[in-house]
Amino acid sequence: MSAGSANAYTLTTGLSLSSYSNGLLLAFEANHTNTGAATIAIDGLAAKAIITPAGSALNANQIVAAGIYLIVYETGADSVLLLTPSSALGNVS
């Protein structure tokens, strides 16, 4: 499960990542709902913007508390792409 608050998510994977790598694919359960553009910091690394596959910042409610989300790090954009919007998986609790 993610941690953090407001639109700043944190995630501890247990993998002890020392850097982001292109194509890093992770799934997480959101601990809170976003209200706009959001970031995620994985394993204590620098926070990265979470964006849509089209490259846009998130809108409110694209991450919903208790939803399960698939994300991937993309080197070119230096961002994390949200591959599963809330409409795909939504609140699964």
PDB file of C-alpha atoms in Angstrom:
ATOM      1  CA  MET A   1       0.000   0.000   0.000  1.00  0.00           C
ATOM      2  CA  SER A   2       1.187   3.498  -0.722  1.00  0.00           C
ATOM      3  CA  ALA A   3       1.705   6.133   1.943  1.00  0.00           C
ATOM      4  CA  GLY A   4       1.979   9.901   1.818  1.00  0.00           C
ATOM      5  CA  SER A   5      -0.752  12.504   1.758  1.00  0.00           C
ATOM      6  CA  ALA A   6      -2.382  15.136  -0.430  1.00  0.00           C
ATOM      7  CA  ASN A   7      -1.046  14.483  -3.936  1.00  0.00           C
ATOM      8  CA  ALA A   8       2.355  13.155  -2.829  1.00  0.00           C
ATOM      9  CA  TYR A   9       2.441   9.363  -2.752  1.00  0.00           C
ATOM     10  CA  THR A  10       5.277   7.244  -1.396  1.00  0.00           C
ATOM     11  CA  LEU A  11       5.832   3.571  -2.031  1.00  0.00           C
ATOM     12  CA  THR A  12       8.203   1.098  -0.387  1.00  0.00           C
ATOM     13  CA  THR A  13       8.721  -1.953  -2.582  1.00  0.00           C
ATOM     14  CA  GLY A  14      11.027  -4.077  -0.467  1.00  0.00           C
ATOM     15  CA  LEU A  15      13.382  -4.177  -3.472  1.00  0.00           C
ATOM     16  CA  SER A  16      15.680  -1.447  -2.091  1.00  0.00           C
ATOM     17  CA  LEU A  17      15.872   0.311  -5.437  1.00  0.00           C
ATOM     18  CA  SER A  18      18.860   2.627  -5.792  1.00  0.00           C
ATOM     19  CA  SER A  19      17.650   4.342  -8.968  1.00  0.00           C
ATOM     20  CA  TYR A  20      14.727   4.443 -11.345  1.00  0.00           C
ATOM     21  CA  SER A  21      15.113   2.307 -14.464  1.00  0.00           C
ATOM     22  CA  ASN A  22      13.184   2.528 -17.708  1.00  0.00           C
ATOM     23  CA  GLY A  23      10.282   0.115 -17.747  1.00  0.00           C
ATOM     24  CA  LEU A  24      10.173  -0.389 -13.968  1.00  0.00           C
ATOM     25  CA  LEU A  25       6.656  -1.791 -13.576  1.00  0.00           C
ATOM     26  CA  LEU A  26       4.906  -1.822 -10.205  1.00  0.00           C
ATOM     27  CA  ALA A  27       1.430  -2.237  -8.799  1.00  0.00           C
ATOM     28  CA  PHE A  28       0.230  -0.565  -5.609  1.00  0.00           C
ATOM     29  CA  GLU A  29      -2.878   0.000  -3.534  1.00  0.00           C
ATOM     30  CA  ALA A  30      -3.580   3.701  -3.047  1.00  0.00           C
ATOM     31  CA  ASN A  31      -3.915   4.951   0.513  1.00  0.00           C
ATOM     32  CA  HIS A  32      -5.740   8.136  -0.530  1.00  0.00           C
ATOM     33  CA  THR A  33      -7.499   9.793  -3.469  1.00  0.00           C
ATOM     34  CA  ASN A  34      -5.675  12.405  -5.535  1.00  0.00           C
ATOM     35  CA  THR A  35      -7.156  15.873  -6.000  1.00  0.00           C
ATOM     36  CA  GLY A  36      -5.007  16.907  -8.969  1.00  0.00           C
ATOM     37  CA  ALA A  37      -1.476  16.545 -10.307  1.00  0.00           C
ATOM     38  CA  ALA A  38       0.379  13.962  -8.207  1.00  0.00           C
ATOM     39  CA  THR A  39       3.860  12.615  -7.533  1.00  0.00           C
ATOM     40  CA  ILE A  40       5.257   9.342  -6.247  1.00  0.00           C
ATOM     41  CA  ALA A  41       8.573   8.621  -4.522  1.00  0.00           C
ATOM     42  CA  ILE A  42       9.569   4.962  -4.678  1.00  0.00           C
ATOM     43  CA  ASP A  43      11.926   3.424  -2.098  1.00  0.00           C
ATOM     44  CA  GLY A  44      13.027   6.853  -0.876  1.00  0.00           C
ATOM     45  CA  LEU A  45      14.132   8.031  -4.331  1.00  0.00           C
ATOM     46  CA  ALA A  46      13.242  11.479  -5.662  1.00  0.00           C
ATOM     47  CA  ALA A  47       9.555  12.093  -6.282  1.00  0.00           C
ATOM     48  CA  LYS A  48       8.441  11.769  -9.906  1.00  0.00           C
ATOM     49  CA  ALA A  49       5.316  13.178 -11.514  1.00  0.00           C
ATOM     50  CA  ILE A  50       2.564  10.649 -12.128  1.00  0.00           C
ATOM     51  CA  ILE A  51       1.177  11.252 -15.611  1.00  0.00           C
ATOM     52  CA  THR A  52      -1.277   9.673 -18.018  1.00  0.00           C
ATOM     53  CA  PRO A  53       0.044   7.645 -20.975  1.00  0.00           C
ATOM     54  CA  ALA A  54      -0.781  10.727 -23.106  1.00  0.00           C
ATOM     55  CA  GLY A  55       1.678  12.747 -20.998  1.00  0.00           C
ATOM     56  CA  SER A  56      -0.851  14.834 -19.081  1.00  0.00           C
ATOM     57  CA  ALA A  57      -0.877  15.568 -15.376  1.00  0.00           C
ATOM     58  CA  LEU A  58      -3.516  13.675 -13.422  1.00  0.00           C
ATOM     59  CA  ASN A  59      -6.954  15.116 -12.830  1.00  0.00           C
ATOM     60  CA  ALA A  60      -8.755  14.731  -9.516  1.00  0.00           C
ATOM     61  CA  ASN A  61      -9.922  11.215  -8.657  1.00  0.00           C
ATOM     62  CA  GLN A  62      -7.772   9.375 -11.191  1.00  0.00           C
ATOM     63  CA  ILE A  63      -6.292   7.565  -8.192  1.00  0.00           C
ATOM     64  CA  VAL A  64      -8.931   6.496  -5.679  1.00  0.00           C
ATOM     65  CA  ALA A  65      -8.255   5.289  -2.135  1.00  0.00           C
ATOM     66  CA  ALA A  66      -8.097   1.467  -1.956  1.00  0.00           C
ATOM     67  CA  GLY A  67      -7.825   1.175  -5.751  1.00  0.00           C
ATOM     68  CA  ILE A  68      -5.085  -1.022  -7.218  1.00  0.00           C
ATOM     69  CA  TYR A  69      -2.926   0.741  -9.807  1.00  0.00           C
ATOM     70  CA  LEU A  70      -0.298  -0.308 -12.314  1.00  0.00           C
ATOM     71  CA  ILE A  71       2.496   2.201 -12.932  1.00  0.00           C
ATOM     72  CA  VAL A  72       5.644   2.221 -15.062  1.00  0.00           C
ATOM     73  CA  TYR A  73       8.677   4.515 -14.983  1.00  0.00           C
ATOM     74  CA  GLU A  74       9.499   6.104 -18.336  1.00  0.00           C
ATOM     75  CA  THR A  75      13.015   7.521 -18.710  1.00  0.00           C
ATOM     76  CA  GLY A  76      12.240   9.857 -21.625  1.00  0.00           C
ATOM     77  CA  ALA A  77       9.614  11.755 -19.657  1.00  0.00           C
ATOM     78  CA  ASP A  78      11.380  11.171 -16.307  1.00  0.00           C
ATOM     79  CA  SER A  79       7.906  10.405 -14.995  1.00  0.00           C
ATOM     80  CA  VAL A  80       5.737   7.557 -13.814  1.00  0.00           C
ATOM     81  CA  LEU A  81       2.886   6.636 -16.128  1.00  0.00           C
ATOM     82  CA  LEU A  82      -0.423   5.591 -14.585  1.00  0.00           C
ATOM     83  CA  LEU A  83      -1.465   2.633 -16.724  1.00  0.00           C
ATOM     84  CA  THR A  84      -4.710   1.802 -14.930  1.00  0.00           C
ATOM     85  CA  PRO A  85      -6.988   4.792 -14.325  1.00  0.00           C
ATOM     86  CA  SER A  86      -9.613   4.676 -11.587  1.00  0.00           C
ATOM     87  CA  SER A  87     -12.278   3.912 -14.181  1.00  0.00           C
ATOM     88  CA  ALA A  88     -10.478   0.648 -14.978  1.00  0.00           C
ATOM     89  CA  LEU A  89     -10.054  -0.739 -11.478  1.00  0.00           C
ATOM     90  CA  GLY A  90     -11.500   1.859  -9.141  1.00  0.00           C
ATOM     91  CA  ASN A  91     -12.087   1.057  -5.514  1.00  0.00           C
ATOM     92  CA  VAL A  92     -11.630  -2.675  -5.139  1.00  0.00           C
ATOM     93  CA  SER A  93     -12.075  -2.947  -1.404  1.00  0.00           C
TER      94      SER A  93
END
